[in-house]
Tab-separated table of N, CA and C in Angstrom:
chain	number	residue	atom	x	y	z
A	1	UNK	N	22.865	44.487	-45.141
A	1	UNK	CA	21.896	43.409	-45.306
A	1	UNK	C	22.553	42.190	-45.950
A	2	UNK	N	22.146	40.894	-45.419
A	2	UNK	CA	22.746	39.774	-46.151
A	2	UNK	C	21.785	39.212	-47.055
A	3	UNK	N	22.021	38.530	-48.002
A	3	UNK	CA	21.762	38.197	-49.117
A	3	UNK	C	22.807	37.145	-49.637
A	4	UNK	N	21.699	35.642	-49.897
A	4	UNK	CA	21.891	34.611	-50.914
A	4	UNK	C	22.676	33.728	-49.917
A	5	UNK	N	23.976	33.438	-50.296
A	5	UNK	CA	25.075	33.061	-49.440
A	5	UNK	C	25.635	33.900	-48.188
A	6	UNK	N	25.520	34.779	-48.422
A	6	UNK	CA	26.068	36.309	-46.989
A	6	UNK	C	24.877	35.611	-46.014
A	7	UNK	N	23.869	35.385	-46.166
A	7	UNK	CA	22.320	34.967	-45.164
A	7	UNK	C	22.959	33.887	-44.936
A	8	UNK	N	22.801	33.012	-45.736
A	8	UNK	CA	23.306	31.267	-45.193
A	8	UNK	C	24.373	31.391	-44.049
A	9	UNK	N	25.874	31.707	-44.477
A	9	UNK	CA	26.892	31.951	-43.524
A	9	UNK	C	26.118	32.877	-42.201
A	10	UNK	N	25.665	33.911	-42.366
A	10	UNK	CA	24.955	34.622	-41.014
A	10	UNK	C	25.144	33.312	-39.930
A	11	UNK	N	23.721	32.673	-40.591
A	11	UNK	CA	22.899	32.451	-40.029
A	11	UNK	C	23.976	30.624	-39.286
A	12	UNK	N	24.744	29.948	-40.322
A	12	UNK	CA	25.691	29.262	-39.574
A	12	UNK	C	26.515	29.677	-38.827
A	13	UNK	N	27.406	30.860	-38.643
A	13	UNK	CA	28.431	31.263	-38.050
A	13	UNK	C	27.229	31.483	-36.642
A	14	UNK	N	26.468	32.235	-36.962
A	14	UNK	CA	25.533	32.447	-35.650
A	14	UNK	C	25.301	30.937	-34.769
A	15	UNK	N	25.212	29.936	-35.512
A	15	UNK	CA	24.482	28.810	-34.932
A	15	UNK	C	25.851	28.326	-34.085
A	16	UNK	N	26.935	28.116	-34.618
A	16	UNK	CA	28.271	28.029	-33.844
A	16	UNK	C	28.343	28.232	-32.252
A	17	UNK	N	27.968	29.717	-32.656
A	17	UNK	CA	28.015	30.793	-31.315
A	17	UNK	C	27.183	30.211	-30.575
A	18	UNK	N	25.993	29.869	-31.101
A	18	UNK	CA	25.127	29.642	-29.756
A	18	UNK	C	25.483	27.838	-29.162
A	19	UNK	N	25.387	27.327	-30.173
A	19	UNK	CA	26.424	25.966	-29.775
A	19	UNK	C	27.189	26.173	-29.214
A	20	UNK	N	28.206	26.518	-29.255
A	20	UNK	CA	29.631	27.142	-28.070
A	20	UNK	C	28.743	27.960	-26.826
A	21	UNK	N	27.348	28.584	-26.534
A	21	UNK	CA	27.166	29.085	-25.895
A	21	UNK	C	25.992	28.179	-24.642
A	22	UNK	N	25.803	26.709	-25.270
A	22	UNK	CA	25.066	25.685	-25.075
A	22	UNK	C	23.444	25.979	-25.260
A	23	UNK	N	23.168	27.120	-26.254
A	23	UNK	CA	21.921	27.385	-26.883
A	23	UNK	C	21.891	25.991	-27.667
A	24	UNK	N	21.192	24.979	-28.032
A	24	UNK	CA	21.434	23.901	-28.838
A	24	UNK	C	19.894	24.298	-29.652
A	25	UNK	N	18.816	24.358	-28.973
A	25	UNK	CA	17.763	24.898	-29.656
A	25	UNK	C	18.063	25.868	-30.645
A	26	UNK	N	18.557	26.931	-30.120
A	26	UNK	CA	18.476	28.132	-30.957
A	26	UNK	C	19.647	28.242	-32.143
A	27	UNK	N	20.747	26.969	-32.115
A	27	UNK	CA	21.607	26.810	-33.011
A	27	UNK	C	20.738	25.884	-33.926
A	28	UNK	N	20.055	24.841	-33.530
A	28	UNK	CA	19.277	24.281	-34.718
A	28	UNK	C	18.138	25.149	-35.686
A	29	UNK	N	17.568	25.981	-34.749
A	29	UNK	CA	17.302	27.274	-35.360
A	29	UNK	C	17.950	27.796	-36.805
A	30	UNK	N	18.991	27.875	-35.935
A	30	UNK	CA	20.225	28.564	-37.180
A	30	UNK	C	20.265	27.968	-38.505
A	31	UNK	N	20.767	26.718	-37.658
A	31	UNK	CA	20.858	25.901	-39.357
A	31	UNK	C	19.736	25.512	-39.938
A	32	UNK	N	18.803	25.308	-39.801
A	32	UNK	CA	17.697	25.489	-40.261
A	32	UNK	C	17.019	26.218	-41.594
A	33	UNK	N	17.199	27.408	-40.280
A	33	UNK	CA	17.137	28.808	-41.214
A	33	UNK	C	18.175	28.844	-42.303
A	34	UNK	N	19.627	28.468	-42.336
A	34	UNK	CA	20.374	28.345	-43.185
A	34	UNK	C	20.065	27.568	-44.761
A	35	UNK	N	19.840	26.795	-44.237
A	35	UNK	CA	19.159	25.902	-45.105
A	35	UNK	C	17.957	26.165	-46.120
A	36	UNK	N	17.363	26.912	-45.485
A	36	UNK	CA	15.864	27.207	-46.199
A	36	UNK	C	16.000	28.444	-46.896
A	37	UNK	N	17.109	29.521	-46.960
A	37	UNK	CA	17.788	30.261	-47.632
A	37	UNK	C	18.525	29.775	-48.519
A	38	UNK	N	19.138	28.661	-48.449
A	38	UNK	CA	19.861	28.654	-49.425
A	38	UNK	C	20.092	26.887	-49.572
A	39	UNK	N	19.252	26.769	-50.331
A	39	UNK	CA	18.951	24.954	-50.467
A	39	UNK	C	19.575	24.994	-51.857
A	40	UNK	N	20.661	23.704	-52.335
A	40	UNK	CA	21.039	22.741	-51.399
A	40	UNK	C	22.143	23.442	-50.423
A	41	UNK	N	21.796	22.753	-49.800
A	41	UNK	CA	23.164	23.169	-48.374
A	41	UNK	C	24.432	23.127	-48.510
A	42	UNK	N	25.171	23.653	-48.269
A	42	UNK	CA	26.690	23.946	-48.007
A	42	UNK	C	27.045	22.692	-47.396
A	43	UNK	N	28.459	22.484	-47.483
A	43	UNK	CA	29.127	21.625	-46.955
A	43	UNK	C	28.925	22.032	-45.310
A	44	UNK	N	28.989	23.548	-44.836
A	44	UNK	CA	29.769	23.346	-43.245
A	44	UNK	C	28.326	23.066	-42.622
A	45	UNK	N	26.953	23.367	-43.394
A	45	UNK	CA	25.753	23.028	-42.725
A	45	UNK	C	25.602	21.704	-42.214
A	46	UNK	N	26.143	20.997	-42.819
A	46	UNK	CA	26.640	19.387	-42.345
A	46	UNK	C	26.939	19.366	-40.867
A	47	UNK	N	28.221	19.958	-41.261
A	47	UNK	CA	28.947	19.983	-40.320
A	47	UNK	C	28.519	20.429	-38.292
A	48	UNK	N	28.084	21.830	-38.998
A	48	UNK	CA	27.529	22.577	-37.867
A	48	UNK	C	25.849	21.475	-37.348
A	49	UNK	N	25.122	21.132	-38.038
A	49	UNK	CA	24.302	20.357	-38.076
A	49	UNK	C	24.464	18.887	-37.501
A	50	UNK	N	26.131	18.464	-37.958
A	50	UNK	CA	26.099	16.908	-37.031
A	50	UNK	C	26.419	17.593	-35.133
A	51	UNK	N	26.935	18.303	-35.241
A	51	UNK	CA	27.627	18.506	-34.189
A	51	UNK	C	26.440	19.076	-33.081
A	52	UNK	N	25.798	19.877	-33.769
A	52	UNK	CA	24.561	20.411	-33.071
A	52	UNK	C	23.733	19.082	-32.465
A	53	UNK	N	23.682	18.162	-33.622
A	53	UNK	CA	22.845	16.954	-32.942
A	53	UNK	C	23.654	16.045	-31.649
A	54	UNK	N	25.152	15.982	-32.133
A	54	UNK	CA	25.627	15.643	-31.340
A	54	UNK	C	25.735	15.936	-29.811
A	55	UNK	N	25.917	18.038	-29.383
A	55	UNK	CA	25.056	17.887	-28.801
A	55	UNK	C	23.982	17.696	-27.620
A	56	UNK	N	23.125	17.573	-28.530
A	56	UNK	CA	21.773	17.649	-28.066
A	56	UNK	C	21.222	15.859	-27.860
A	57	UNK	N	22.552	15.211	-27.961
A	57	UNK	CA	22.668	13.287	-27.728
A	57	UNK	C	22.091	12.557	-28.603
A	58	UNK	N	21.379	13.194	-29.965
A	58	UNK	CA	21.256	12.780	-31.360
A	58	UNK	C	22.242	11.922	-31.750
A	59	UNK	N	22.982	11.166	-31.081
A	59	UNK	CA	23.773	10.503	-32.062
A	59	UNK	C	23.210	10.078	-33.740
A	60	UNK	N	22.596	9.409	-33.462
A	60	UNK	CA	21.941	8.821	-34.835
A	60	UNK	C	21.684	9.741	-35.802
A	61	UNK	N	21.470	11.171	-35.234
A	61	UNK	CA	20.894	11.887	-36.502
A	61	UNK	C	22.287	12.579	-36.639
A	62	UNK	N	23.331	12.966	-35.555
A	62	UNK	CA	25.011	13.136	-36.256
A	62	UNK	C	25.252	12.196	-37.147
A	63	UNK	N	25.050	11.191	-36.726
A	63	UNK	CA	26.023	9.955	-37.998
A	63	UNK	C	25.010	10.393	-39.185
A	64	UNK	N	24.057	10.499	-39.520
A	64	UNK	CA	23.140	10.687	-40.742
A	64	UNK	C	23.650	12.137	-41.289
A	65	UNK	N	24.061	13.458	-40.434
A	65	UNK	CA	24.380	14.659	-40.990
A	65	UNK	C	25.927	14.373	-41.909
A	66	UNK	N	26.289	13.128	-41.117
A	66	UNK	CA	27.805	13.005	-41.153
A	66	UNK	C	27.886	12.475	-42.966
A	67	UNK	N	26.931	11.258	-42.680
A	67	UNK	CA	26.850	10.637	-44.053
A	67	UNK	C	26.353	11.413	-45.075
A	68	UNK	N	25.629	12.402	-45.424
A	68	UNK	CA	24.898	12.840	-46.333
A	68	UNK	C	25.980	13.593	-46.635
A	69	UNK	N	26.962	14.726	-45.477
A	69	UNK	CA	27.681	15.399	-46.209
A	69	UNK	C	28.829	14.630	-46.794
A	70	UNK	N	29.258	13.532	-46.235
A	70	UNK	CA	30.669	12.695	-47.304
A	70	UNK	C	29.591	12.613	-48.489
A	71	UNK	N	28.756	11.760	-48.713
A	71	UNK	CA	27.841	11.354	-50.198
A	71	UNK	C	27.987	12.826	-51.006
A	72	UNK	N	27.819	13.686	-50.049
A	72	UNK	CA	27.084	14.982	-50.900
A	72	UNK	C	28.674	16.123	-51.775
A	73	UNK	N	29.840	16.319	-50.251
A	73	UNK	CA	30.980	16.681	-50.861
A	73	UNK	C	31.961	16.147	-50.748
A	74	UNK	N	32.364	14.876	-50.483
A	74	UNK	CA	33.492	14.072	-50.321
A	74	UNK	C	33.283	12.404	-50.783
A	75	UNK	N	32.556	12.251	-51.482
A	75	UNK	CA	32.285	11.053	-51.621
A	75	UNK	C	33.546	10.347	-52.794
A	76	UNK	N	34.589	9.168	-52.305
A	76	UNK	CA	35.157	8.644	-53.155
A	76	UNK	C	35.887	9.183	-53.070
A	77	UNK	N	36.784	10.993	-52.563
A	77	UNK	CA	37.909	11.655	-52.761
A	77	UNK	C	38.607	12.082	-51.303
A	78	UNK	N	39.998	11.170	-51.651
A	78	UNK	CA	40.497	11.106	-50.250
A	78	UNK	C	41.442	12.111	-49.956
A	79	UNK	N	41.203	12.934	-51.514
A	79	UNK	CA	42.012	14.391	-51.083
A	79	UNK	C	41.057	15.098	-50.921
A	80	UNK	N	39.948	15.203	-50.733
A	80	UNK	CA	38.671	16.017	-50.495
A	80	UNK	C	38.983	16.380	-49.021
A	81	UNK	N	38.794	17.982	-48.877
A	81	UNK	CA	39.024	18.660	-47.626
A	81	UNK	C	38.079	18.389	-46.683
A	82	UNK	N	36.411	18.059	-47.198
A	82	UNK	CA	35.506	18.152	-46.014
A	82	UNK	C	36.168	16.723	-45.634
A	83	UNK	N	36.608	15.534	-46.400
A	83	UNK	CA	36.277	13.971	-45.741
A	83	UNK	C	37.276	14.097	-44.331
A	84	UNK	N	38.205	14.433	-44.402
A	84	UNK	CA	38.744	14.967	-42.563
A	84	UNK	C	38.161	15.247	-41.620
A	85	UNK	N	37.348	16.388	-42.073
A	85	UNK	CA	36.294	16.760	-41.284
A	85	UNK	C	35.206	16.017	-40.924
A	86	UNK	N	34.801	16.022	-41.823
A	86	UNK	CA	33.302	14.758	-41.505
A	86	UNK	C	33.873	13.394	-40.980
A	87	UNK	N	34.815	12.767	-41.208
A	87	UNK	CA	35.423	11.856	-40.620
A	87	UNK	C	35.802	11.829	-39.364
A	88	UNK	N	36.273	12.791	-38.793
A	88	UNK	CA	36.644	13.280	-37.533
A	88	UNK	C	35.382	13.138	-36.379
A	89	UNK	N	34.288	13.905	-36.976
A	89	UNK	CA	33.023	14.659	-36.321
A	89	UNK	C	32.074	12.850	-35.776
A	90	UNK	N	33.114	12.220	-37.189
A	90	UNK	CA	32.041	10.703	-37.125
A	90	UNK	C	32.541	10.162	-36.054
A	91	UNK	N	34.284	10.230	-36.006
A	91	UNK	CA	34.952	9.180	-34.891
A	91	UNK	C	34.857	9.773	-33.646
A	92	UNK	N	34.336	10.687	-33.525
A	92	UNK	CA	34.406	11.714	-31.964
A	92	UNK	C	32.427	10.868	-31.794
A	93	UNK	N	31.895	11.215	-32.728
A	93	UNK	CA	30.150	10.683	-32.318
A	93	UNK	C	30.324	9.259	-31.754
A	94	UNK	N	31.490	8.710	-32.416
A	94	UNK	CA	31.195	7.310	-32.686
A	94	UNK	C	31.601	6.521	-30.944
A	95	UNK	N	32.638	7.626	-30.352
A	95	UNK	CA	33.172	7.638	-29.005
A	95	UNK	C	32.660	7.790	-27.975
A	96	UNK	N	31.548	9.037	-28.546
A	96	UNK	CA	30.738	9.562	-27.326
A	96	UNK	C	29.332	8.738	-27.161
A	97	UNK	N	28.934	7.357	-28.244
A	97	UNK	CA	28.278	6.208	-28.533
A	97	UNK	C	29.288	4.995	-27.677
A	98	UNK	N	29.993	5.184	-27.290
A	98	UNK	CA	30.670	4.529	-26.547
A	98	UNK	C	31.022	3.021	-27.768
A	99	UNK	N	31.449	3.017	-28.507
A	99	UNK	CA	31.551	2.730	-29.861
A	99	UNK	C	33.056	3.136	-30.308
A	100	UNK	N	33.984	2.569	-29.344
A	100	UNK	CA	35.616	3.349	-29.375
A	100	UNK	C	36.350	2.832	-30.595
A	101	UNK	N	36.129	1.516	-30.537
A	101	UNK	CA	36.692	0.491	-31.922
A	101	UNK	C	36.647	1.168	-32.907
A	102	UNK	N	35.205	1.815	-33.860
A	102	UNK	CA	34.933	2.647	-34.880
A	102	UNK	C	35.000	3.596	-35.271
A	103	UNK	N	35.121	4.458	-33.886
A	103	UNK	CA	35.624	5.806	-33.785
A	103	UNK	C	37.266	6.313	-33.971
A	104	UNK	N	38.130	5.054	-33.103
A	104	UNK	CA	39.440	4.938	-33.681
A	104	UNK	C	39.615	4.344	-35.304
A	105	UNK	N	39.059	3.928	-35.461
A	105	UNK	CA	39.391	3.750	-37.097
A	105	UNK	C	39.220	4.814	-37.862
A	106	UNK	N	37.758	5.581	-37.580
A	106	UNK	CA	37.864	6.956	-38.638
A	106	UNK	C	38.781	7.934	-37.850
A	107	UNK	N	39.301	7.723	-37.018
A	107	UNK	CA	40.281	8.541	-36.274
A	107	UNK	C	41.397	8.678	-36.638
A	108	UNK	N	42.197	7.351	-37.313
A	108	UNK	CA	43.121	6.898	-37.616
A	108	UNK	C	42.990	7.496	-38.825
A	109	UNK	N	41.915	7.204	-39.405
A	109	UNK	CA	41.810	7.317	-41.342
A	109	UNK	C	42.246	8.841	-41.581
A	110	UNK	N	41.706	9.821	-40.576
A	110	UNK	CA	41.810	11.189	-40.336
A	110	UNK	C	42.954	11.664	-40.325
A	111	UNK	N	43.845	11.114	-39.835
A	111	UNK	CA	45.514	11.051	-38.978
A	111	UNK	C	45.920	11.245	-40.854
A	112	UNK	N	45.419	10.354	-41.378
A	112	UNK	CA	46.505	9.893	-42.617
A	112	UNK	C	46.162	10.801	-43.455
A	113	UNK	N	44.964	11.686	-43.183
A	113	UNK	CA	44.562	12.841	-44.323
A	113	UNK	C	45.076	13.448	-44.088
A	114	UNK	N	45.172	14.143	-43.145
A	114	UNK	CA	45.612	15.701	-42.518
A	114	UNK	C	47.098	15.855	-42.009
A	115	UNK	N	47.128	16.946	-41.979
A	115	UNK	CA	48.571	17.130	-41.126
A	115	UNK	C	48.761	17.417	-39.852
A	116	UNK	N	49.915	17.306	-39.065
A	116	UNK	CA	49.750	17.460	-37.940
A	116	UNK	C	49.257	18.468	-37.349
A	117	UNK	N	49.311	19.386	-37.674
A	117	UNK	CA	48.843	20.659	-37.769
A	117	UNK	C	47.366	20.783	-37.908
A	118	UNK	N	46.839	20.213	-38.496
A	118	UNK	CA	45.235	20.567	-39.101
A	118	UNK	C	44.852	19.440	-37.900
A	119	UNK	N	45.257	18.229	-37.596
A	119	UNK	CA	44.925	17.439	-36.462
A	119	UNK	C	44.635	18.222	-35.265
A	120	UNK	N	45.956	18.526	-34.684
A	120	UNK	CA	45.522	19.596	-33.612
A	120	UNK	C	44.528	20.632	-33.591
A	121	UNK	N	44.880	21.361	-34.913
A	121	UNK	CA	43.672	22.634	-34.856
A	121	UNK	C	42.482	21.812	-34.924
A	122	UNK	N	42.128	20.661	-35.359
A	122	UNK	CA	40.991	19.715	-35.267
A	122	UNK	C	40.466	19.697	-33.687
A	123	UNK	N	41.115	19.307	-32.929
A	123	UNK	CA	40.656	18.847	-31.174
A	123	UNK	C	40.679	19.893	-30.491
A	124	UNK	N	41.742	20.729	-30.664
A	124	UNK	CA	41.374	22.394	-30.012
A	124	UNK	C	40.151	23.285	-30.416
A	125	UNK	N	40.032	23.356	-31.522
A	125	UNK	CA	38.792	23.523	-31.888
A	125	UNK	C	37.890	23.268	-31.704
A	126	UNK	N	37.650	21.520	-31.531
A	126	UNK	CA	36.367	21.310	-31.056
A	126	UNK	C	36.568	20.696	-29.227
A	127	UNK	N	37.501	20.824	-28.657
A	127	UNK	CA	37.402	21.364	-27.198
A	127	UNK	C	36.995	22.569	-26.889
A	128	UNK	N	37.025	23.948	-27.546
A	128	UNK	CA	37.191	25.024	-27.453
A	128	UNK	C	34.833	25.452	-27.661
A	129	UNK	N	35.594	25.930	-28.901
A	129	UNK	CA	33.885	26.098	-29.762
A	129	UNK	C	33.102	25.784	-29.908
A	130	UNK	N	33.274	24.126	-29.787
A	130	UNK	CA	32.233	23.330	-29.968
A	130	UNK	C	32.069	22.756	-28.186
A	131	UNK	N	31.380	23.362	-27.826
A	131	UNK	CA	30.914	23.349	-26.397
A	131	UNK	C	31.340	21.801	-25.907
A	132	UNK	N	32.942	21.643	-25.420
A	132	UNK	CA	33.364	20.543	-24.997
A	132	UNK	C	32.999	19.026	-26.074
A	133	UNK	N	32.833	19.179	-27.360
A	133	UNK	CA	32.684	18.322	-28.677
A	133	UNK	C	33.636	17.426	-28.289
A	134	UNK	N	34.927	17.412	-27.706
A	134	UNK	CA	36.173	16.243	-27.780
A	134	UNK	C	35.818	16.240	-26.309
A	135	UNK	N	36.220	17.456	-24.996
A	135	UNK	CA	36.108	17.104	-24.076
A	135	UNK	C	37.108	16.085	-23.329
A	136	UNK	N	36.638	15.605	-22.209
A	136	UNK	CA	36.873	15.086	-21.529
A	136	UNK	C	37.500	13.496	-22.323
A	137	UNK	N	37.481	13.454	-23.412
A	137	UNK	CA	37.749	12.399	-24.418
A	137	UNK	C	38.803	12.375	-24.921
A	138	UNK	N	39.710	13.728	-24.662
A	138	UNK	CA	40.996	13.939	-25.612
A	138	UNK	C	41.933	13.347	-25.432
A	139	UNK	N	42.479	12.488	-24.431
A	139	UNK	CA	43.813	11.781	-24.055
A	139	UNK	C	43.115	10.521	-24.816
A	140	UNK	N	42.240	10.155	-24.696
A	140	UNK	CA	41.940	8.375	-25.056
A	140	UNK	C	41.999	8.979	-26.704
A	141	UNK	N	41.552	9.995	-26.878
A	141	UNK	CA	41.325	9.862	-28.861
A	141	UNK	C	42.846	9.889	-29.060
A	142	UNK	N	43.420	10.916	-28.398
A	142	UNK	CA	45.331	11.042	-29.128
A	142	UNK	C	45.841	9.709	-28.861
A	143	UNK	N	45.545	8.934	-27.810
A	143	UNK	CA	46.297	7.509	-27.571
A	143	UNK	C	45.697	6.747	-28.697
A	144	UNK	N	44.645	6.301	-29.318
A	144	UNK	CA	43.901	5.749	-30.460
A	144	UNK	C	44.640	6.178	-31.565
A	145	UNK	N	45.251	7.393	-31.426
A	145	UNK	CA	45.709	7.653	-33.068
A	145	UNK	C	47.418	7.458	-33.002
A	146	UNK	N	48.115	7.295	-31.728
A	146	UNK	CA	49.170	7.258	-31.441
A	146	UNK	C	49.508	5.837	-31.991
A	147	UNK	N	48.646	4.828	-31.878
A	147	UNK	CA	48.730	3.984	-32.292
A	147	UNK	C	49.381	3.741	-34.208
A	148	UNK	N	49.185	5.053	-34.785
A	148	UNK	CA	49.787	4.754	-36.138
A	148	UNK	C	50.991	5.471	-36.564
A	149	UNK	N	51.318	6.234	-35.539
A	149	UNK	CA	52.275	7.033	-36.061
A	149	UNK	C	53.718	6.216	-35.347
């Protein structure tokens, strides 16, 4: 039986799955339910939550999941592990808003956090799991960030 935090994770890792499985209903479900177990929310509820909106063509309510979690665990700290993340999730929304200018900038900003390594596992990841999240987008985002290296 899960309990406290063990429930919360369930119930996100579940929402993943069905996101990767193009359940988008039944992943908002998830996080949801995550949430109402275990308020305030976790950092990856953000996460799983922008992406879910993303999506389901929520842009507006991704960029809002996006912002609450920098305010909430990355706010001001540019060694902070989620701001990569949430930064990333913003410049990929901000692309698929057809909004490329803004999206390469937090793209770029991303580049300078992370390592090359965590970059890649970044776009494979969300080509992979996140039900085509980069997609068909991945040569134009690596050319945007090629630009700084």
């Amino acid at each position: 039986p899960y309990r406290g935090h063990d429930t919360r994770d369930y119930y996100e890792v579940r929402a993943e799955a069905k996101l990767g499985l193009g359940d988008v209903q039944g992943a908002i479900n998830d996080v949801n339910a995550s949430i109402e177990i275990d308020f305030p929310r976790g950092s990856w509820s953000f996460t799983v939550a922008a992406l879910i909106k993303c999506a389901a063509e929520d842009y507006s309510g991704a960029l809002e999941e996006v912002k609450l979690g920098i305010k909430t665990f990355a706010s001001g700290d540019d060694d902070n592990e989620w701001l990569g993340n949430f930064l990333f999730i913003r410049g990929i929304v901000k692309f698929k808003m057809g909004n490329t200018e803004d999206g390469c900038i937090d793209l770029q900003r991303v580049k300078t956090l992370v390592s090359k390594r965590a970059w890649s596992y970044n776009l494979d990841i969300s080509s992979s799991i996140y039900s085509g999240f980069v997609g068909n987008m991945r040569n134009e985002i690596e050319s945007c960030v090629l630009e700084i290296e």
